[in-house]
PDB file of C-alpha atoms in Angstrom:
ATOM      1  CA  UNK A   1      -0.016  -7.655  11.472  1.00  0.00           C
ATOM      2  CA  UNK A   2      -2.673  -7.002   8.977  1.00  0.00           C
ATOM      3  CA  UNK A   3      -5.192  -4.379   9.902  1.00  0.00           C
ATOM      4  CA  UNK A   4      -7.696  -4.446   7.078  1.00  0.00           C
ATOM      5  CA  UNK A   5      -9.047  -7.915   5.960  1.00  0.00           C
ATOM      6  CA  UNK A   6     -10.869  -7.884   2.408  1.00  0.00           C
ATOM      7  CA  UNK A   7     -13.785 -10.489   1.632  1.00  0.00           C
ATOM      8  CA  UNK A   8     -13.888 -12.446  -0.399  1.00  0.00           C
ATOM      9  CA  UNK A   9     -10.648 -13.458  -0.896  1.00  0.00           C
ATOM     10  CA  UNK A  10     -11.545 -14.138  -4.888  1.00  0.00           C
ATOM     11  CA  UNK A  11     -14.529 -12.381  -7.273  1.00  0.00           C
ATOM     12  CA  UNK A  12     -15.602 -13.834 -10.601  1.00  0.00           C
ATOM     13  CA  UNK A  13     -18.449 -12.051 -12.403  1.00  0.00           C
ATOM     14  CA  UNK A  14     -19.740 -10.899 -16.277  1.00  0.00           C
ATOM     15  CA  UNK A  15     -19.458  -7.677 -17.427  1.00  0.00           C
ATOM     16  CA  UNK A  16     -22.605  -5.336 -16.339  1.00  0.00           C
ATOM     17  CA  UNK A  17     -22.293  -6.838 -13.001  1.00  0.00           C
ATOM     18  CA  UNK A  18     -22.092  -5.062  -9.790  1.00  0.00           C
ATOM     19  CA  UNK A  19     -18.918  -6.207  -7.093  1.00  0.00           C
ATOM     20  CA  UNK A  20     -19.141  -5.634  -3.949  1.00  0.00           C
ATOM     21  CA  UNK A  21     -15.771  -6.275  -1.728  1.00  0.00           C
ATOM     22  CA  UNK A  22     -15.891  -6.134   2.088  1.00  0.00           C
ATOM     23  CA  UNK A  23     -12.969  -4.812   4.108  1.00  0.00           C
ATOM     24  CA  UNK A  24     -12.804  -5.742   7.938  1.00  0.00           C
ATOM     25  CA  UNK A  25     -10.842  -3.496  10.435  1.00  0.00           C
ATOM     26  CA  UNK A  26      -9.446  -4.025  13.850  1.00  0.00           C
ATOM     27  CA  UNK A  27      -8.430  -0.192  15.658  1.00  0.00           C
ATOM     28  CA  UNK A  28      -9.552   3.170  15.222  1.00  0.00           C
ATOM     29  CA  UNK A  29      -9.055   5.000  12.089  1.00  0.00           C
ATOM     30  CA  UNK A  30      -8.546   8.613  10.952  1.00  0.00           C
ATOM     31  CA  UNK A  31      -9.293   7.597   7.481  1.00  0.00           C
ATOM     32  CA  UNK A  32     -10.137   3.855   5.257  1.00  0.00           C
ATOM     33  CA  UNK A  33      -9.086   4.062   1.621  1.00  0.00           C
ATOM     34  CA  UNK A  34      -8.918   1.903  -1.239  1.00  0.00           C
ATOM     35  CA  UNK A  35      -6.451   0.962  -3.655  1.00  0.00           C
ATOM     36  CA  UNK A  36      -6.556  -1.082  -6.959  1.00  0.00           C
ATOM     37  CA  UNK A  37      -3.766  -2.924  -8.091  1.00  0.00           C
ATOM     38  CA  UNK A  38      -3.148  -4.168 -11.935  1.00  0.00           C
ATOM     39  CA  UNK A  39      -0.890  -7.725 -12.347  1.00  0.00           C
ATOM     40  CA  UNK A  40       2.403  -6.793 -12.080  1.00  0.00           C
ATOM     41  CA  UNK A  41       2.384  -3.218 -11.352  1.00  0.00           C
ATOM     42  CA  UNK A  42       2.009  -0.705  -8.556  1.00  0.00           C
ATOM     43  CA  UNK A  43      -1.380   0.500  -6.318  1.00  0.00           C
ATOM     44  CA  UNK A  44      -3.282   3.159  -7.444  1.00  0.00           C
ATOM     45  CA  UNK A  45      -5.815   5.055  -5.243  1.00  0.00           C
ATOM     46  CA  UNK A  46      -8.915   4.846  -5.789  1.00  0.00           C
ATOM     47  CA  UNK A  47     -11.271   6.592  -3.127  1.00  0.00           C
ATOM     48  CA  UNK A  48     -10.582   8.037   0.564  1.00  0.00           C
ATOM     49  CA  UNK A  49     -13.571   7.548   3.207  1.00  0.00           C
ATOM     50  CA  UNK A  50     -12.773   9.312   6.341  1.00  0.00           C
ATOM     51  CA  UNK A  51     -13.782   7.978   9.833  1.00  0.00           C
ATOM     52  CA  UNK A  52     -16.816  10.737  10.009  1.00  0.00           C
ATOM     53  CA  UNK A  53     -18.164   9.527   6.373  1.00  0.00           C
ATOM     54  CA  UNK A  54     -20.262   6.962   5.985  1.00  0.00           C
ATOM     55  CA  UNK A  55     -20.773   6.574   1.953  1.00  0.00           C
ATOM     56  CA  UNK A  56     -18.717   8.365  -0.976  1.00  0.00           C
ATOM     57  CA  UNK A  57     -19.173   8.177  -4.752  1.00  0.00           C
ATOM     58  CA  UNK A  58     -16.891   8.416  -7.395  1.00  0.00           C
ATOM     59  CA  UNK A  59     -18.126   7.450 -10.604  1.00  0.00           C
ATOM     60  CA  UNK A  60     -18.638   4.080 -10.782  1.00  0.00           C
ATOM     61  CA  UNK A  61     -17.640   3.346  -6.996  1.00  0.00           C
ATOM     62  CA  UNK A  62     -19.230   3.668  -3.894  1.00  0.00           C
ATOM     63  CA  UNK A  63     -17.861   2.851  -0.747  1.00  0.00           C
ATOM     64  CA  UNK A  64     -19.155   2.843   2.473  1.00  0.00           C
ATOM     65  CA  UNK A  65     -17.928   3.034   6.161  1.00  0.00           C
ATOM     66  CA  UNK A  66     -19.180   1.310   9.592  1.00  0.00           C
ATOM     67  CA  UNK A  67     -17.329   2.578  12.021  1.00  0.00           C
ATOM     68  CA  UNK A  68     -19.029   0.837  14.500  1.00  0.00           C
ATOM     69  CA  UNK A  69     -18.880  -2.411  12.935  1.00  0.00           C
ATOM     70  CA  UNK A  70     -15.028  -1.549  11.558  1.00  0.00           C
ATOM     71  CA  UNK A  71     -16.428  -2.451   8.156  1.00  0.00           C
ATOM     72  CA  UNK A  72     -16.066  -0.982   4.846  1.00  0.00           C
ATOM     73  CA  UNK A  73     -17.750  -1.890   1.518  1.00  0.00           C
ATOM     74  CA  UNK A  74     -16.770  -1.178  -2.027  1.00  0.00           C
ATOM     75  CA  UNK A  75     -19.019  -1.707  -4.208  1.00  0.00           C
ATOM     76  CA  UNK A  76     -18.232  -1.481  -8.526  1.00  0.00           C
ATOM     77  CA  UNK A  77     -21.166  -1.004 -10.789  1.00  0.00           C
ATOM     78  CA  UNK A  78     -22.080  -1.817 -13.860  1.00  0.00           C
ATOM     79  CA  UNK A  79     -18.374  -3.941 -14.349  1.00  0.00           C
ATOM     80  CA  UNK A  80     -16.139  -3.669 -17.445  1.00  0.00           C
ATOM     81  CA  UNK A  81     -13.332  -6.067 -18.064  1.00  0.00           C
ATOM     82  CA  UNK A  82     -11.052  -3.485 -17.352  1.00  0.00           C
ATOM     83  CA  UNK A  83     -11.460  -3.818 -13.846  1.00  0.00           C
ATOM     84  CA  UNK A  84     -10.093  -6.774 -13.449  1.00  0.00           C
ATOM     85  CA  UNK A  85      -7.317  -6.129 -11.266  1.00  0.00           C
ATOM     86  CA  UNK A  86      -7.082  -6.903  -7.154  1.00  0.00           C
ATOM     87  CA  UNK A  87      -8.393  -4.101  -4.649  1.00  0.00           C
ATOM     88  CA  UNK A  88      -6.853  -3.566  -1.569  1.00  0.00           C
ATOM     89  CA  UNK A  89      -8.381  -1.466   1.892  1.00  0.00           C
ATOM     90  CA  UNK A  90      -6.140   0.205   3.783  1.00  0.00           C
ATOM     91  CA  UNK A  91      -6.378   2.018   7.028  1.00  0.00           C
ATOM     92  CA  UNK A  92      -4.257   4.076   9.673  1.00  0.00           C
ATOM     93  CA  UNK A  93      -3.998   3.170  13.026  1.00  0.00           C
ATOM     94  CA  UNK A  94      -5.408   6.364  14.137  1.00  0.00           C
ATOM     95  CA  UNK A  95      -2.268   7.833  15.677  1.00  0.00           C
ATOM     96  CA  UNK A  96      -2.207  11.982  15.736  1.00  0.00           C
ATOM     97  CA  UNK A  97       1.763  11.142  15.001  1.00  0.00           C
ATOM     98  CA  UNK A  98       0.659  10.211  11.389  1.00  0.00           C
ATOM     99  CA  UNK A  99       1.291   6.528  10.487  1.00  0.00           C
ATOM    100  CA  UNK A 100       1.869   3.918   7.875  1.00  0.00           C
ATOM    101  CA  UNK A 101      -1.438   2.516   5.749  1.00  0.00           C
ATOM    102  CA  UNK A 102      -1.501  -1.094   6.909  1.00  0.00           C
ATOM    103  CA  UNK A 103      -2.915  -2.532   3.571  1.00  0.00           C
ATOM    104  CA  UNK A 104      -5.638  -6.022   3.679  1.00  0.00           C
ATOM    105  CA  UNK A 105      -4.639  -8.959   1.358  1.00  0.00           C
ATOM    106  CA  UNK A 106      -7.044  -7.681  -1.280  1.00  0.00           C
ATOM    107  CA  UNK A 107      -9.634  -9.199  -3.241  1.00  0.00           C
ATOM    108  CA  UNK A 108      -8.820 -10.362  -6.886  1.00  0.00           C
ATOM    109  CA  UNK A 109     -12.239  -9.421  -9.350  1.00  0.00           C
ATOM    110  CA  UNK A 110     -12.088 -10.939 -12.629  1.00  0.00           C
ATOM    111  CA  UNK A 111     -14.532  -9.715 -14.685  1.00  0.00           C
ATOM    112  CA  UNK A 112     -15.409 -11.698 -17.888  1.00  0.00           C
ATOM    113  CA  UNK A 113     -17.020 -10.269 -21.185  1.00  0.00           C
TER     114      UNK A 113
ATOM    115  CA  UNK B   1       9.861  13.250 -12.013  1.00  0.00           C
ATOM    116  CA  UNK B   2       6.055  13.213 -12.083  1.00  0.00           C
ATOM    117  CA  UNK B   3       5.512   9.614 -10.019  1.00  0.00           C
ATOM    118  CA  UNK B   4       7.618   7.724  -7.733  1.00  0.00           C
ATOM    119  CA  UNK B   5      10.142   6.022  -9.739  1.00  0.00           C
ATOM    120  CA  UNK B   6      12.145   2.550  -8.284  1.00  0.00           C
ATOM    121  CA  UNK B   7      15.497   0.760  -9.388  1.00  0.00           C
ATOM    122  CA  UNK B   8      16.389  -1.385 -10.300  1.00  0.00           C
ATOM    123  CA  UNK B   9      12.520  -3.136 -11.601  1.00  0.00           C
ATOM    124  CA  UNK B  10      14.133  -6.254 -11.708  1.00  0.00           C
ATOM    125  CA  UNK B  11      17.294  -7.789  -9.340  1.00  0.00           C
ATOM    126  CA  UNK B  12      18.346 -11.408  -9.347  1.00  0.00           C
ATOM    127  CA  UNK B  13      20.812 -12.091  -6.915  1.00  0.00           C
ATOM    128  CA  UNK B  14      22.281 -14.649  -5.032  1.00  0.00           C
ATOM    129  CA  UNK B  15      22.146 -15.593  -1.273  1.00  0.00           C
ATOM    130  CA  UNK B  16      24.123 -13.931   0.910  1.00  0.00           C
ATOM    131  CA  UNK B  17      24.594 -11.094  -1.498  1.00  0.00           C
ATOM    132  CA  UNK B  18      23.925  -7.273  -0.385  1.00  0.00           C
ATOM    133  CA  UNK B  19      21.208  -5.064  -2.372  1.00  0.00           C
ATOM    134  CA  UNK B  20      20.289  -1.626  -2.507  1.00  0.00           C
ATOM    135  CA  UNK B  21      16.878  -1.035  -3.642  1.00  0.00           C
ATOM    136  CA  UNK B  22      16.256   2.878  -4.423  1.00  0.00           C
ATOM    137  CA  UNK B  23      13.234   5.155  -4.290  1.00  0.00           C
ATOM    138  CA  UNK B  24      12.671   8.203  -5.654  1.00  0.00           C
ATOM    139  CA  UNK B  25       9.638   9.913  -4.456  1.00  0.00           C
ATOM    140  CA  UNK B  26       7.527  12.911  -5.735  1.00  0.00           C
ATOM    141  CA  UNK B  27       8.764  15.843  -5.498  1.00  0.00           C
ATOM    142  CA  UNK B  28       7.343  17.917  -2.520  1.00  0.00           C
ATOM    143  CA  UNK B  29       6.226  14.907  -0.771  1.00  0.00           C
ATOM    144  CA  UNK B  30       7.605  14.421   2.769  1.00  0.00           C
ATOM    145  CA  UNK B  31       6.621  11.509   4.009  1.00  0.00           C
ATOM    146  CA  UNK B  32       7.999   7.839   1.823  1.00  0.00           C
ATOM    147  CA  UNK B  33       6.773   3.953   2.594  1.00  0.00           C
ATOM    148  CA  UNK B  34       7.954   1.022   1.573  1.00  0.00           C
ATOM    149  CA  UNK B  35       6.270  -2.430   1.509  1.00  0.00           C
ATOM    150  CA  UNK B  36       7.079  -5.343   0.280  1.00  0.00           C
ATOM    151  CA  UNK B  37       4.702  -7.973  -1.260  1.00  0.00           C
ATOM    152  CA  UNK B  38       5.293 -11.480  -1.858  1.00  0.00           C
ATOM    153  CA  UNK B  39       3.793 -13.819  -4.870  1.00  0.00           C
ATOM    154  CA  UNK B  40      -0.098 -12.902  -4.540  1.00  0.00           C
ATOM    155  CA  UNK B  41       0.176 -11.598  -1.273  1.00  0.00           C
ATOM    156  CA  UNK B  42      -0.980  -8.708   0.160  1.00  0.00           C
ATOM    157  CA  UNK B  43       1.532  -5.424   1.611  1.00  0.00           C
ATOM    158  CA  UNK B  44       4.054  -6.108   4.203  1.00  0.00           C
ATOM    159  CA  UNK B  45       4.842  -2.555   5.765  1.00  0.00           C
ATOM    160  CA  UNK B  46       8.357  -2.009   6.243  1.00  0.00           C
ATOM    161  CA  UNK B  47       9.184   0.953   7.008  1.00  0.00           C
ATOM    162  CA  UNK B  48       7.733   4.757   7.283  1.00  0.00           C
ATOM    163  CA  UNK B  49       9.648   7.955   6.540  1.00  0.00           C
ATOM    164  CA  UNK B  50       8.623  11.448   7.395  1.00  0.00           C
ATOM    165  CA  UNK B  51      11.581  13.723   6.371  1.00  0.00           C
ATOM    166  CA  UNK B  52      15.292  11.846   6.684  1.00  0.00           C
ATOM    167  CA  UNK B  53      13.320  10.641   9.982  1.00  0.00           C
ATOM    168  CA  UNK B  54      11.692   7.250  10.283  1.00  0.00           C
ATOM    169  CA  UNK B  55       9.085   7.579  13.051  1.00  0.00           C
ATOM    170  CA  UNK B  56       8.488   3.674  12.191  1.00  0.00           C
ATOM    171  CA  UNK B  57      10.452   1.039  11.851  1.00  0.00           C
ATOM    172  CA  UNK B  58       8.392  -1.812  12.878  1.00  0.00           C
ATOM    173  CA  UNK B  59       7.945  -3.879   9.907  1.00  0.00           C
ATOM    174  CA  UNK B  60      11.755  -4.189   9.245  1.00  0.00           C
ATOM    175  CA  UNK B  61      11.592  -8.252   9.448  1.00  0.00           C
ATOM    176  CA  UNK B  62      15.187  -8.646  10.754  1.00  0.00           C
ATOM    177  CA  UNK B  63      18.592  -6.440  11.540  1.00  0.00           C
ATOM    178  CA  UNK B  64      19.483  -7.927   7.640  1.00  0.00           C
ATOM    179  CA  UNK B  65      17.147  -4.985   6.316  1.00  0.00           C
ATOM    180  CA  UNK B  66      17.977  -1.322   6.914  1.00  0.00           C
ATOM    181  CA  UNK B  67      16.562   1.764   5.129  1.00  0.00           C
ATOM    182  CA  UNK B  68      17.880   5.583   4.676  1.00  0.00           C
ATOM    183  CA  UNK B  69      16.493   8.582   3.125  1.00  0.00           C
ATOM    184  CA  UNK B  70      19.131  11.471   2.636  1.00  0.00           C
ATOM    185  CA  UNK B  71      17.901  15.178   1.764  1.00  0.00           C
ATOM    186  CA  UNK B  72      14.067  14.708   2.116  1.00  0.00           C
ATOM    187  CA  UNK B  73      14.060  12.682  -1.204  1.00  0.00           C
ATOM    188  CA  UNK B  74      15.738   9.671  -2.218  1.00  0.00           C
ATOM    189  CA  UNK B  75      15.179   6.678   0.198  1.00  0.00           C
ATOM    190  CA  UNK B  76      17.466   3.471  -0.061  1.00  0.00           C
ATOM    191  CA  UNK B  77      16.370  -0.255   1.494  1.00  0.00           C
ATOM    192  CA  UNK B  78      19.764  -2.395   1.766  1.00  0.00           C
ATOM    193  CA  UNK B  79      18.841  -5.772   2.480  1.00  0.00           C
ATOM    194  CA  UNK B  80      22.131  -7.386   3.600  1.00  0.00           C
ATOM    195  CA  UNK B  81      23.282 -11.222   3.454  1.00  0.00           C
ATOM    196  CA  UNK B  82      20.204 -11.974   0.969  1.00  0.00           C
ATOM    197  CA  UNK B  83      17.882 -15.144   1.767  1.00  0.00           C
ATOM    198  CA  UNK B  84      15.540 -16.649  -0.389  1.00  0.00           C
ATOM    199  CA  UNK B  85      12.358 -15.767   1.828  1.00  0.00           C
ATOM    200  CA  UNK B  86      13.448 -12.254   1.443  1.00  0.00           C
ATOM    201  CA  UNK B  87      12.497 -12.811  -2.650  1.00  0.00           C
ATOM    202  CA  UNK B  88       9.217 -10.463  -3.385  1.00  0.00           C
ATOM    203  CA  UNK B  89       8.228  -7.232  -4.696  1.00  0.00           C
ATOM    204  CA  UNK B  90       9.237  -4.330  -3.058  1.00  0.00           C
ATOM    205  CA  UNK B  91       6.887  -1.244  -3.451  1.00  0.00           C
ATOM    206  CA  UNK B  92       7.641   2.331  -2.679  1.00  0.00           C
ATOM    207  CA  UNK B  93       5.017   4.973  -2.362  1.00  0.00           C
ATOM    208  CA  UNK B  94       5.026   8.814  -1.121  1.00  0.00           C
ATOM    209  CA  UNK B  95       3.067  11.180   0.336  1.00  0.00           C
ATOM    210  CA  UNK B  96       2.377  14.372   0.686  1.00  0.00           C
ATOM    211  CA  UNK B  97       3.023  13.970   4.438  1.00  0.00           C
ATOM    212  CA  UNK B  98       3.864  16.815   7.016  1.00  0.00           C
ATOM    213  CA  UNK B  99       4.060  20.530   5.847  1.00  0.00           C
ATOM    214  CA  UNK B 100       6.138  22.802   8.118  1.00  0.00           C
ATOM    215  CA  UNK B 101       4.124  23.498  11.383  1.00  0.00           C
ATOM    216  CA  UNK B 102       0.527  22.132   9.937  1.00  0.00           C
ATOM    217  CA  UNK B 103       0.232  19.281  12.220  1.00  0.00           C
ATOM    218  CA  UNK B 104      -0.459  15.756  10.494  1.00  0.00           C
ATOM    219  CA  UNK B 105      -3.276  14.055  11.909  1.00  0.00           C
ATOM    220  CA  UNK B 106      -3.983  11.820   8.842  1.00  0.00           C
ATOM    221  CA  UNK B 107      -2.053   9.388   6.245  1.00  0.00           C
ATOM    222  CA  UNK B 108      -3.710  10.731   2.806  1.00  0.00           C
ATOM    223  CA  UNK B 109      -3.735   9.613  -0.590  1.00  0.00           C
ATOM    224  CA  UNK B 110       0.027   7.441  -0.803  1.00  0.00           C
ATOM    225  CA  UNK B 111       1.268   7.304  -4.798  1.00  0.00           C
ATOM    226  CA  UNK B 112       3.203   3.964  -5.560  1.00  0.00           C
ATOM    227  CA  UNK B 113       6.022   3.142  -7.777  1.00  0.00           C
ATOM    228  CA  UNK B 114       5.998   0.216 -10.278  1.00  0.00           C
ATOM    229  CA  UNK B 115       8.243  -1.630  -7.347  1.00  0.00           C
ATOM    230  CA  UNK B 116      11.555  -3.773  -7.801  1.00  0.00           C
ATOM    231  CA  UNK B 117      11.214  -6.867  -8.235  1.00  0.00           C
ATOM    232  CA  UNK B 118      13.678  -9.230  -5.785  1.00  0.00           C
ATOM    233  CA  UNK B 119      14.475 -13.066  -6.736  1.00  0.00           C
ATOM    234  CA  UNK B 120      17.233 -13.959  -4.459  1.00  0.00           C
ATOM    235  CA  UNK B 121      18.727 -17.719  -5.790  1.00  0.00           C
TER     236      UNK B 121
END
């Protein structure tokens, strides 16, 4: 079952825009991170937000973390065309064990010049 | 190597065939996923290494799909008696997971292969 839910499902903006993407979660979390995924190849991370965080830069990102909403934002500024790609949340259920990421079904941002 | 590398990228095979889909993580990293992701989909967990130890199995979809890791390192998914639903992406990422006694109390930063891409006929 999915445990982060991205919204929207689809983002189409100009370059110089900001994108914001909203990731819903359903358990407790240790940690909520987000990915970024290119057509046709693999995730790459993009920024780790852990469950006592509530906002964290890097560079052109900021995300932010509701814990008590189980809601996460990330926003993009200032958009290139290069980020067109789909971003994923993903979160851990929590466990002390260690777990799996259970991975949303991403947003897809085309950005046009 | 210096990422997680998969093979093969790209398998065409035919139902009812076997395949063997291999993983090899970075090196040092203990704990190995794999997900699978069909045609603009998001991830499917599969399954969740930690060691030659899989704590979770859970997202195996039937008794058709079966995964191994031997020697910390190189994991293996083995998808038996192909069908077409089982056609996707499969992704394999690593962590740096558990060290020694240092309990593990959080699933960091997971590095993905380029994944192997499964068209069963």
């Amino acid at each position: 079952s999915q445990q982060g839910e991205e919204d929207p499902q689809a983002l189409s903006i100009q370059e110089g825009e900001n994108a914001t993407m909203n990731c819903s979660y359903k358990t407790s979390i240790n940690n909520l991170q987000w990915y970024r995924q290119n057509s046709g190849r693999g995730l790459v991370h993009l920024i780790l937000i852990r469950s006592n965080e509530r906002e964290k830069h890097s560079g052109r990102l900021r995300v932010t973390l509701d814990t008590s909403k189980k809601s996460s934002s990330l926003l993009i500024t200032a958009s290139r065309a290069a980020d067109t790609a789909s971003y994923f949340c993903a979160t851990d259920a929590g466990s002390t064990a260690g777990t799996a990421l259970i991975f949303g079904k991403g947003t897809t941002l085309s950005v046009s010049s | 190597g210096a990422g997680v590398s998969q093979s093969p990228s790209n398998k065409v095979t035919e139902k009812g065939k076997d395949v063997e889909l291999r993983c090899d993580p970075i090196s040092g990293h203990t704990a190995l996923y794999w997900y699978r992701q069909s045609l603009g989909q998001g991830l499917e967990f599969l399954i969740y290494f930690q060691g030659n130890s899989a704590p979770d199995k859970s997202g195996l979809p039937s008794d058709r799909f079966s995964a191994e890791r031997t020697g910390g390192s190189v994991s293996t998914l083995t998808i038996q008696r192909t069908q077409q639903e089982d056609s996707a992406v499969y992704l394999c990422a690593s962590s740096l997971g558990r060290r020694g006694r240092i309990p593990f109390t959080n699933t960091g930063e997971l590095f993905f292969g380029e994944g192997s891409r499964l068209t069963v006929l």
